[in-house]
mmCIF file of C-alpha atoms in Angstrom:
data_model
loop_
_atom_site.group_PDB
_atom_site.id
_atom_site.type_symbol
_atom_site.label_atom_id
_atom_site.label_comp_id
_atom_site.label_asym_id
_atom_site.label_seq_id
_atom_site.Cartn_x
_atom_site.Cartn_y
_atom_site.Cartn_z
ATOM 1 C CA MET B 1 47.198 36.538 5.530
ATOM 2 C CA ILE B 2 42.955 34.974 4.364
ATOM 3 C CA LEU B 3 44.084 31.729 6.862
ATOM 4 C CA LEU B 4 45.686 34.119 10.119
ATOM 5 C CA SER B 5 42.752 36.772 9.491
ATOM 6 C CA ALA B 6 39.926 33.383 9.430
ATOM 7 C CA PHE B 7 41.550 32.144 12.818
ATOM 8 C CA ASN B 8 41.434 35.292 14.714
ATOM 9 C CA GLY B 9 37.749 35.921 13.180
ATOM 10 C CA ILE B 10 36.911 32.862 14.539
ATOM 11 C CA GLU B 11 39.162 33.546 17.793
ATOM 12 C CA TYR B 12 37.561 36.498 18.154
ATOM 13 C CA MET B 13 33.720 35.173 17.620
ATOM 14 C CA VAL B 14 34.841 32.696 20.494
ATOM 15 C CA LYS B 15 35.735 35.235 22.800
ATOM 16 C CA GLN B 16 33.138 37.462 21.800
ATOM 17 C CA LEU B 17 30.176 34.470 22.624
ATOM 18 C CA TYR B 18 31.831 33.607 25.799
ATOM 19 C CA SER B 19 33.470 36.361 27.487
ATOM 20 C CA ASP B 20 30.290 38.323 27.325
ATOM 21 C CA PHE B 21 28.511 36.281 29.670
ATOM 22 C CA ASP B 22 31.048 35.347 31.653
ATOM 23 C CA ALA B 23 32.364 37.655 34.251
ATOM 24 C CA THR B 24 36.585 38.373 32.828
ATOM 25 C CA ILE B 25 36.963 37.748 37.194
ATOM 26 C CA THR B 26 35.855 35.535 39.073
ATOM 27 C CA ILE B 27 36.760 35.273 42.801
ATOM 28 C CA ARG B 28 35.813 32.612 44.946
ATOM 29 C CA SER B 29 35.948 30.980 48.842
ATOM 30 C CA ALA B 30 39.103 28.655 48.989
ATOM 31 C CA ASN B 31 37.217 27.432 51.364
ATOM 32 C CA GLY B 32 34.059 25.968 50.206
ATOM 33 C CA LYS B 33 30.915 26.605 47.794
ATOM 34 C CA THR B 34 29.880 29.554 49.952
ATOM 35 C CA PHE B 35 30.891 31.862 52.199
ATOM 36 C CA ASP B 36 28.739 35.200 53.741
ATOM 37 C CA GLN B 37 28.592 38.073 51.552
ATOM 38 C CA LYS B 38 29.720 40.447 54.657
ATOM 39 C CA GLU B 39 32.456 38.880 55.363
ATOM 40 C CA PHE B 40 34.060 39.969 51.622
ATOM 41 C CA PRO B 41 36.551 42.879 52.124
ATOM 42 C CA TYR B 42 35.089 44.857 48.514
ATOM 43 C CA GLY B 43 37.325 48.072 49.873
ATOM 44 C CA LYS B 44 40.024 45.967 47.822
ATOM 45 C CA LEU B 45 37.961 46.014 44.509
ATOM 46 C CA LYS B 46 38.512 49.534 44.303
ATOM 47 C CA ASN B 47 40.699 49.796 41.163
ATOM 48 C CA ARG B 48 41.145 52.108 38.288
ATOM 49 C CA ASP B 49 40.944 49.229 36.668
ATOM 50 C CA ILE B 50 37.985 47.725 37.549
ATOM 51 C CA SER B 51 35.084 48.654 36.467
ATOM 52 C CA SER B 52 31.799 47.104 38.070
ATOM 53 C CA TYR B 53 31.250 44.278 40.651
ATOM 54 C CA SER B 54 28.365 41.939 40.770
ATOM 55 C CA LYS B 55 27.666 39.708 44.134
ATOM 56 C CA ALA B 56 26.235 36.003 42.606
ATOM 57 C CA ILE B 57 24.495 32.554 43.185
ATOM 58 C CA GLU B 58 24.933 29.750 41.034
ATOM 59 C CA GLU B 59 23.443 26.974 41.102
ATOM 60 C CA ILE B 60 20.927 23.910 39.501
ATOM 61 C CA VAL B 61 17.123 24.725 39.164
ATOM 62 C CA VAL B 62 14.564 22.843 37.847
ATOM 63 C CA ILE B 63 12.204 24.686 35.341
ATOM 64 C CA LYS B 64 8.725 23.578 34.422
ATOM 65 C CA HIS B 65 6.879 25.092 32.679
ATOM 66 C CA GLU B 66 2.862 23.211 31.800
ATOM 67 C CA GLN B 67 4.511 19.641 30.697
ATOM 68 C CA LYS B 68 7.749 19.843 29.699
ATOM 69 C CA TRP B 69 10.968 20.031 32.233
ATOM 70 C CA LEU B 70 14.456 21.146 32.644
ATOM 71 C CA ASN B 71 17.331 20.727 34.493
ATOM 72 C CA ALA B 72 18.311 25.052 34.565
ATOM 73 C CA ASN B 73 22.888 27.224 35.221
ATOM 74 C CA LEU B 74 20.340 29.542 38.111
ATOM 75 C CA TYR B 75 22.725 32.646 38.032
ATOM 76 C CA GLY B 76 21.429 35.472 40.643
ATOM 77 C CA VAL B 77 23.023 38.588 40.402
ATOM 78 C CA GLU B 78 22.496 42.184 40.698
ATOM 79 C CA ASN B 79 21.402 44.353 38.114
ATOM 80 C CA SER B 80 25.044 45.686 37.960
ATOM 81 C CA PHE B 81 25.686 42.415 36.178
ATOM 82 C CA LEU B 82 23.039 43.436 33.412
ATOM 83 C CA LEU B 83 25.347 45.878 31.719
ATOM 84 C CA MET B 84 28.673 43.631 32.897
ATOM 85 C CA SER B 85 27.414 40.962 29.924
ATOM 86 C CA ASP B 86 26.045 43.437 27.891
ATOM 87 C CA MET B 87 22.593 42.010 28.227
ATOM 88 C CA LYS B 88 21.315 44.543 26.357
ATOM 89 C CA ASN B 89 23.177 43.540 23.230
ATOM 90 C CA HIS B 90 23.027 40.157 23.206
ATOM 91 C CA LEU B 91 18.847 40.113 23.898
ATOM 92 C CA VAL B 92 16.365 37.994 21.417
ATOM 93 C CA GLU B 93 13.160 39.727 23.048
ATOM 94 C CA GLY B 94 11.718 41.075 25.793
ATOM 95 C CA GLU B 95 13.637 44.144 28.027
ATOM 96 C CA ALA B 96 16.963 43.389 30.112
ATOM 97 C CA TYR B 97 14.867 43.533 33.568
ATOM 98 C CA LEU B 98 15.409 41.577 36.654
ATOM 99 C CA THR B 99 12.966 44.029 38.839
ATOM 100 C CA LYS B 100 9.734 45.613 38.588
ATOM 101 C CA GLY B 101 8.989 46.892 42.103
ATOM 102 C CA LYS B 102 9.694 44.473 44.211
ATOM 103 C CA ILE B 103 8.493 41.717 41.382
ATOM 104 C CA PRO B 104 11.188 39.275 40.503
ATOM 105 C CA PHE B 105 11.828 38.524 36.522
ATOM 106 C CA ALA B 106 13.502 35.668 35.273
ATOM 107 C CA ILE B 107 15.571 36.090 31.504
ATOM 108 C CA ALA B 108 16.451 32.842 30.089
ATOM 109 C CA GLY B 109 18.378 31.281 27.257
ATOM 110 C CA ALA B 110 16.447 31.512 24.268
ATOM 111 C CA GLY B 111 17.413 27.752 23.552
ATOM 112 C CA LEU B 112 15.803 27.056 27.133
ATOM 113 C CA LEU B 113 12.906 28.570 26.455
ATOM 114 C CA GLU B 114 12.554 26.554 23.046
ATOM 115 C CA LYS B 115 12.758 23.758 24.867
ATOM 116 C CA LEU B 116 10.075 24.671 27.174
ATOM 117 C CA GLN B 117 7.907 25.910 24.428
ATOM 118 C CA ALA B 118 8.089 29.544 26.130
ATOM 119 C CA TYR B 119 7.977 32.590 24.556
ATOM 120 C CA VAL B 120 8.719 36.079 26.190
ATOM 121 C CA HIS B 121 4.821 37.849 25.088
ATOM 122 C CA ASP B 122 4.578 41.360 23.319
ATOM 123 C CA GLU B 123 1.808 42.615 25.637
ATOM 124 C CA LYS B 124 2.861 44.981 27.747
ATOM 125 C CA ASP B 125 2.370 43.295 31.280
ATOM 126 C CA ASP B 126 1.336 39.855 29.807
ATOM 127 C CA TYR B 127 4.132 37.765 30.639
ATOM 128 C CA GLU B 128 4.901 33.969 30.050
ATOM 129 C CA TYR B 129 5.195 32.228 33.368
ATOM 130 C CA LEU B 130 7.902 29.985 34.502
ATOM 131 C CA GLU B 131 7.690 27.545 37.770
ATOM 132 C CA LEU B 132 11.119 27.153 39.484
ATOM 133 C CA TYR B 133 12.416 24.382 42.122
ATOM 134 C CA PHE B 134 14.750 25.777 44.091
ATOM 135 C CA PRO B 135 17.070 22.570 46.024
ATOM 136 C CA LEU B 136 17.084 23.926 49.545
ATOM 137 C CA ARG B 137 20.030 23.884 51.472
ATOM 138 C CA GLU B 138 18.779 22.371 54.493
ATOM 139 C CA ALA B 139 16.391 19.437 53.239
ATOM 140 C CA LYS B 140 16.442 16.142 55.004
ATOM 141 C CA MET B 141 14.420 13.739 53.184
ATOM 142 C CA SER B 142 11.067 12.267 54.951
ATOM 143 C CA ILE B 143 7.825 11.263 53.546
ATOM 144 C CA GLY B 144 5.202 14.292 53.024
ATOM 145 C CA SER B 145 8.282 16.687 53.059
ATOM 146 C CA SER B 146 10.091 18.480 50.262
ATOM 147 C CA PRO B 147 13.500 19.141 49.795
ATOM 148 C CA PHE B 148 12.375 21.901 46.646
ATOM 149 C CA ASN B 149 10.749 25.257 47.445
ATOM 150 C CA SER B 150 8.571 26.455 44.059
ATOM 151 C CA GLU B 151 8.057 29.457 42.709
ATOM 152 C CA PHE B 152 6.414 31.019 39.615
ATOM 153 C CA VAL B 153 8.503 33.416 38.029
ATOM 154 C CA ARG B 154 7.629 36.491 35.424
ATOM 155 C CA LEU B 155 9.331 36.139 32.556
ATOM 156 C CA SER B 156 11.225 39.484 30.960
ATOM 157 C CA ALA B 157 13.988 38.588 28.157
ATOM 158 C CA SER B 158 15.491 36.082 26.260
ATOM 159 C CA PHE B 159 19.308 36.299 25.494
ATOM 160 C CA ASN B 160 21.960 34.478 22.711
ATOM 161 C CA PHE B 161 25.245 34.236 24.044
ATOM 162 C CA ASN B 162 26.352 30.341 22.444
ATOM 163 C CA LYS B 163 24.903 27.247 22.699
ATOM 164 C CA ASP B 164 25.483 25.868 25.999
ATOM 165 C CA VAL B 165 24.441 28.964 27.974
ATOM 166 C CA ASN B 166 20.679 29.739 25.507
ATOM 167 C CA HIS B 167 20.108 26.332 26.034
ATOM 168 C CA GLU B 168 20.793 25.609 29.925
ATOM 169 C CA SER B 169 21.114 29.587 32.084
ATOM 170 C CA VAL B 170 18.486 31.751 33.634
ATOM 171 C CA VAL B 171 19.222 34.690 35.343
ATOM 172 C CA LEU B 172 17.260 35.788 38.372
ATOM 173 C CA PRO B 173 17.469 38.802 41.315
ATOM 174 C CA LEU B 174 20.172 38.061 43.154
ATOM 175 C CA GLU B 175 17.656 39.115 47.033
ATOM 176 C CA PHE B 176 14.960 36.384 45.158
ATOM 177 C CA ALA B 177 17.411 33.654 44.070
ATOM 178 C CA GLN B 178 18.826 34.401 48.681
ATOM 179 C CA GLU B 179 15.526 34.197 49.944
ATOM 180 C CA GLN B 180 14.120 30.835 48.136
ATOM 181 C CA LEU B 181 17.481 29.064 48.343
ATOM 182 C CA GLU B 182 17.541 29.939 51.802
ATOM 183 C CA TYR B 183 20.785 30.975 51.386
ATOM 184 C CA GLY B 184 21.083 34.201 54.080
ATOM 185 C CA ASP B 185 23.379 36.379 53.381
ATOM 186 C CA ASP B 186 25.765 33.692 51.116
ATOM 187 C CA ILE B 187 26.435 34.014 47.605
ATOM 188 C CA SER B 188 28.370 31.650 45.908
ATOM 189 C CA CYS B 189 30.737 34.167 43.725
ATOM 190 C CA ILE B 190 31.779 37.814 43.687
ATOM 191 C CA TYR B 191 31.715 38.782 39.938
ATOM 192 C CA VAL B 192 34.207 41.474 38.300
ATOM 193 C CA HIS B 193 34.796 43.664 35.110
ATOM 194 C CA VAL B 194 37.414 44.952 33.455
ATOM 195 C CA PRO B 195 36.723 46.702 30.546
ATOM 196 C CA GLU B 196 40.285 46.365 29.081
ATOM 197 C CA GLU B 197 41.220 43.338 28.197
ATOM 198 C CA ARG B 198 44.744 43.399 27.991
ATOM 199 C CA LYS B 199 45.036 44.316 31.872
ATOM 200 C CA ILE B 200 42.850 41.012 32.411
ATOM 201 C CA SER B 201 46.082 39.773 34.148
ATOM 202 C CA LYS B 202 47.129 42.325 35.715
ATOM 203 C CA VAL B 203 44.331 43.010 37.627
ATOM 204 C CA ARG B 204 44.026 39.773 38.345
ATOM 205 C CA GLU B 205 47.820 39.115 40.337
ATOM 206 C CA ALA B 206 47.068 42.153 41.988
ATOM 207 C CA LEU B 207 43.352 40.340 43.486
ATOM 208 C CA GLN B 208 44.611 37.592 44.297
ATOM 209 C CA GLN B 209 48.031 38.850 46.356
ATOM 210 C CA THR B 210 45.881 41.282 47.979
ATOM 211 C CA LEU B 211 42.821 39.405 48.877
ATOM 212 C CA GLY B 212 45.279 36.385 49.967
ATOM 213 C CA SER B 213 45.311 32.229 49.960
ATOM 214 C CA LYS B 214 41.483 32.256 52.129
ATOM 215 C CA TRP B 215 39.801 33.746 47.630
ATOM 216 C CA VAL B 216 40.209 32.235 44.512
ATOM 217 C CA VAL B 217 40.877 34.466 41.444
ATOM 218 C CA LYS B 218 40.273 33.244 38.426
ATOM 219 C CA THR B 219 39.814 34.859 34.806
ATOM 220 C CA GLN B 220 37.110 34.088 31.926
ATOM 221 C CA PHE B 221 40.504 32.544 29.962
ATOM 222 C CA GLU B 222 41.162 30.595 33.475
ATOM 223 C CA LYS B 223 37.631 29.467 33.542
ATOM 224 C CA ASN B 224 37.070 28.507 29.793
ATOM 225 C CA GLU B 225 40.737 27.415 29.366
ATOM 226 C CA LEU B 226 40.171 24.239 26.602
ATOM 227 C CA ILE B 227 38.408 26.558 24.955
ATOM 228 C CA TYR B 228 40.855 29.837 24.276
ATOM 229 C CA LYS B 229 43.829 26.551 24.557
ATOM 230 C CA THR B 230 42.593 25.044 21.389
ATOM 231 C CA SER B 231 41.854 27.604 19.674
ATOM 232 C CA ARG B 232 45.632 28.866 20.150
ATOM 233 C CA THR B 233 46.581 25.815 19.390
ATOM 234 C CA GLU B 234 45.049 25.643 16.099
ATOM 235 C CA LYS B 235 46.549 29.157 14.900
ATOM 236 C CA ILE B 236 50.158 27.232 15.746
ATOM 237 C CA ILE B 237 49.162 24.231 13.649
ATOM 238 C CA VAL B 238 47.992 26.215 10.690
ATOM 239 C CA ILE B 239 51.316 28.740 11.532
ATOM 240 C CA GLY B 240 53.161 25.415 10.428
ATOM 241 C CA ILE B 241 51.272 23.745 7.966
ATOM 242 C CA LEU B 242 51.907 27.700 6.009
ATOM 243 C CA ILE B 243 55.776 27.199 7.517
ATOM 244 C CA PHE B 244 55.965 23.974 6.000
ATOM 245 C CA VAL B 245 54.855 25.555 2.486
ATOM 246 C CA PHE B 246 56.832 28.769 2.250
ATOM 247 C CA ILE B 247 59.975 25.683 2.500
ATOM 248 C CA ILE B 248 58.709 23.671 -0.519
ATOM 249 C CA SER B 249 58.076 27.112 -2.475
ATOM 250 C CA ALA B 250 62.189 27.941 -0.874
ATOM 251 C CA PHE B 251 62.280 24.676 -2.816
ATOM 252 C CA ASN B 252 61.187 26.400 -6.312
ATOM 253 C CA LEU B 253 63.194 29.694 -5.688
ATOM 254 C CA MET B 254 66.655 27.348 -5.027
ATOM 255 C CA THR B 255 65.454 25.563 -8.218
ATOM 256 C CA ALA B 256 65.264 28.915 -10.569
ATOM 257 C CA ILE B 257 67.870 30.289 -9.063
ATOM 258 C CA ILE B 258 70.302 26.955 -9.643
ATOM 259 C CA MET B 259 68.497 27.034 -13.532
ATOM 260 C CA SER B 260 69.064 30.775 -13.473
ATOM 261 C CA MET B 261 73.112 30.365 -13.247
ATOM 262 C CA LEU B 262 73.245 27.070 -14.672
ATOM 263 C CA GLU B 263 71.544 29.242 -17.987
ATOM 264 C CA LYS B 264 74.080 32.132 -17.926
ATOM 265 C CA LYS B 265 77.147 30.148 -17.369
ATOM 266 C CA LYS B 266 78.887 31.677 -20.340
ATOM 267 C CA ASP B 267 77.582 35.315 -19.258
ATOM 268 C CA ILE B 268 79.918 34.830 -15.759
ATOM 269 C CA PHE B 269 82.656 33.748 -17.327
ATOM 270 C CA THR B 270 82.332 36.966 -19.542
ATOM 271 C CA LEU B 271 82.139 39.238 -16.625
ATOM 272 C CA LEU B 272 84.833 37.474 -14.279
ATOM 273 C CA SER B 273 87.506 37.323 -17.575
ATOM 274 C CA PHE B 274 86.431 41.691 -17.991
ATOM 275 C CA GLY B 275 87.415 41.456 -14.140
ATOM 276 C CA ALA B 276 84.383 40.926 -12.367
ATOM 277 C CA THR B 277 85.111 39.646 -8.692
ATOM 278 C CA LYS B 278 83.323 36.198 -7.832
ATOM 279 C CA LYS B 279 82.395 38.538 -5.547
ATOM 280 C CA ASN B 280 80.243 40.963 -7.947
ATOM 281 C CA ILE B 281 78.848 37.613 -9.162
ATOM 282 C CA PHE B 282 77.251 36.459 -5.724
ATOM 283 C CA TYR B 283 75.912 39.670 -5.022
ATOM 284 C CA ILE B 284 74.093 39.787 -9.060
ATOM 285 C CA PHE B 285 72.198 36.451 -9.204
ATOM 286 C CA PHE B 286 72.218 36.222 -4.580
ATOM 287 C CA PHE B 287 69.728 40.450 -5.205
ATOM 288 C CA ASN B 288 67.997 38.233 -8.593
ATOM 289 C CA GLY B 289 66.881 35.985 -5.990
ATOM 290 C CA LEU B 290 65.146 38.390 -3.618
ATOM 291 C CA MET B 291 63.809 40.546 -6.828
ATOM 292 C CA ILE B 292 62.152 37.647 -7.330
ATOM 293 C CA ALA B 293 61.023 36.303 -3.495
ATOM 294 C CA PHE B 294 60.488 40.510 -2.529
ATOM 295 C CA LYS B 295 57.762 40.393 -5.875
ATOM 296 C CA GLY B 296 56.220 37.300 -4.279
ATOM 297 C CA ILE B 297 55.705 38.050 -0.733
ATOM 298 C CA ALA B 298 54.453 41.740 -1.870
ATOM 299 C CA ALA B 299 51.449 40.315 -4.257
ATOM 300 C CA GLY B 300 51.010 37.666 -1.451
ATOM 301 C CA LEU B 301 50.309 40.237 1.009
ATOM 302 C CA VAL B 302 48.315 42.671 -1.037
ATOM 303 C CA ILE B 303 45.904 39.917 -3.019
ATOM 304 C CA GLY B 304 45.172 38.362 1.251
ATOM 305 C CA TYR B 305 44.735 42.342 2.877
ATOM 306 C CA SER B 306 42.150 42.817 -0.183
ATOM 307 C CA ILE B 307 39.876 39.134 0.067
ATOM 308 C CA CYS B 308 40.112 39.334 3.558
ATOM 309 C CA LEU B 309 39.177 43.646 3.489
ATOM 310 C CA LEU B 310 36.318 42.765 0.973
ATOM 311 C CA GLN B 311 35.213 39.863 3.322
ATOM 312 C CA LEU B 312 35.674 42.988 6.028
ATOM 313 C CA TRP B 313 33.157 44.767 4.159
ATOM 314 C CA GLY B 314 31.122 42.341 1.712
ATOM 315 C CA GLY B 315 30.978 39.459 3.399
ATOM 316 C CA ILE B 316 31.029 37.808 0.643
ATOM 317 C CA ILE B 317 31.391 34.245 2.086
ATOM 318 C CA ARG B 318 28.616 33.773 5.182
ATOM 319 C CA ILE B 319 28.283 30.484 7.309
ATOM 320 C CA PRO B 320 25.747 27.335 6.726
ATOM 321 C CA ASN B 321 23.476 26.972 8.533
ATOM 322 C CA ALA B 322 24.172 30.236 11.556
ATOM 323 C CA ASN B 323 21.338 33.132 10.121
ATOM 324 C CA ASN B 324 23.145 33.580 6.937
ATOM 325 C CA ASP B 325 26.042 35.213 9.817
ATOM 326 C CA ILE B 326 29.093 36.250 7.810
ATOM 327 C CA PHE B 327 31.901 34.919 8.519
ATOM 328 C CA PRO B 328 33.971 36.285 10.782
ATOM 329 C CA ILE B 329 37.552 37.901 9.531
ATOM 330 C CA GLN B 330 39.972 40.147 11.733
ATOM 331 C CA ILE B 331 42.871 41.167 10.081
ATOM 332 C CA ASN B 332 46.349 41.613 11.825
ATOM 333 C CA PHE B 333 49.060 43.411 10.929
ATOM 334 C CA SER B 334 50.981 41.523 13.178
ATOM 335 C CA ASP B 335 50.347 38.557 11.003
ATOM 336 C CA GLY B 336 51.824 40.423 8.054
ATOM 337 C CA ILE B 337 54.980 40.965 9.442
ATOM 338 C CA LEU B 338 55.476 37.109 10.756
ATOM 339 C CA ILE B 339 54.495 35.968 7.625
ATOM 340 C CA LEU B 340 56.903 38.798 5.911
ATOM 341 C CA VAL B 341 60.326 38.083 8.404
ATOM 342 C CA ILE B 342 59.401 34.004 7.701
ATOM 343 C CA VAL B 343 59.302 34.209 4.040
ATOM 344 C CA SER B 344 62.488 36.739 3.762
ATOM 345 C CA SER B 345 64.877 34.575 5.787
ATOM 346 C CA LEU B 346 63.590 31.482 4.142
ATOM 347 C CA SER B 347 64.485 33.683 0.742
ATOM 348 C CA MET B 348 67.481 34.366 1.374
ATOM 349 C CA MET B 349 68.669 31.171 2.626
ATOM 350 C CA ALA B 350 67.221 29.858 -0.328
ATOM 351 C CA THR B 351 69.261 32.118 -2.390
ATOM 352 C CA TYR B 352 73.112 32.332 -0.300
ATOM 353 C CA ILE B 353 73.000 28.530 -0.305
ATOM 354 C CA PRO B 354 72.830 27.706 -4.354
ATOM 355 C CA VAL B 355 74.337 30.675 -5.374
ATOM 356 C CA LYS B 356 77.633 30.318 -2.994
ATOM 357 C CA TYR B 357 77.665 26.718 -3.847
ATOM 358 C CA LEU B 358 77.637 26.682 -7.315
ATOM 359 C CA LEU B 359 80.043 30.219 -6.800
ATOM 360 C CA LYS B 360 82.758 26.998 -5.702
ATOM 361 C CA LYS B 361 81.683 25.265 -8.222
ATOM 362 C CA LEU B 362 82.526 27.180 -10.887
ATOM 363 C CA LYS B 363 86.265 27.921 -9.235
ATOM 364 C CA ARG B 364 86.678 24.408 -9.205
ATOM 365 C CA HIS B 365 86.158 23.402 -12.649
ATOM 366 C CA GLU B 366 88.386 27.340 -13.533
#
């Protein structure tokens, strides 16, 4: 129970880290890297399960601060993206806004700013500037011309999602990014937000069917498929190891029942002489074995759930080198039912087989 709850917690933590920044559904053109935003049928996004969407540009840019240079992933988005990604609750410093009046602002990953030795200023109207180099779409290499468009951008905030996003990402207003990249009305994709996780796959299928083959619709799970598959595979391996441990425990139960029947061999013959049938003897030892097993199951589940709740409420175990964060635990009662079913099935088999076998042997020696 403790192992499964710990894996549930880790899986939930990974999902939270990646899912908050990654849109639940991303729509791209099947015919190229970008498409004209006017060509997309936005009316088909009217779905009660979709709360909002944001047009977006994804590109690689170069960022300079003083003497530091870095490549970064640029996300040009609309203001709705800040709500979709729950940006407010992932801020390290500053306030989450992309424009003030007509002035564009950048929100950058905390790790990226650390590499650049740039900081979000505490004083109002006092901003750190980053120099961004945008690759020009139609640029041609020639002497005296630059393939980049450079612009200084004020920094409004820094965020913390996960290592990759923190160290490689900068968020800018969509229109500003389009202008600097000379994209015109072109965008890279559309981010769609579906609040309820259980409905994501259903919405994706509906959108893909409605939009047709001209568009590619992917969920956040499909974008980060390796992460989620790895997490699920690890959990399956843990369940496999637990089943192996349960099988070994079942052999211990079989041994206990065999020893009990051998010790009470005389008592069995006494009961038979008083008119008890083989069926009566079978039920006595069979249910005795089940009682031993279910006492162990009940004790294990109670202790397991108690330790998990203690960690959940008290935070006894901390993650080393992670700002003293509490080790994540997520209790799923379905895991308890799974353990109950597996252990009960093995216990019934471990009890039935030796009792049935020894009673047959007993019949031969009568």
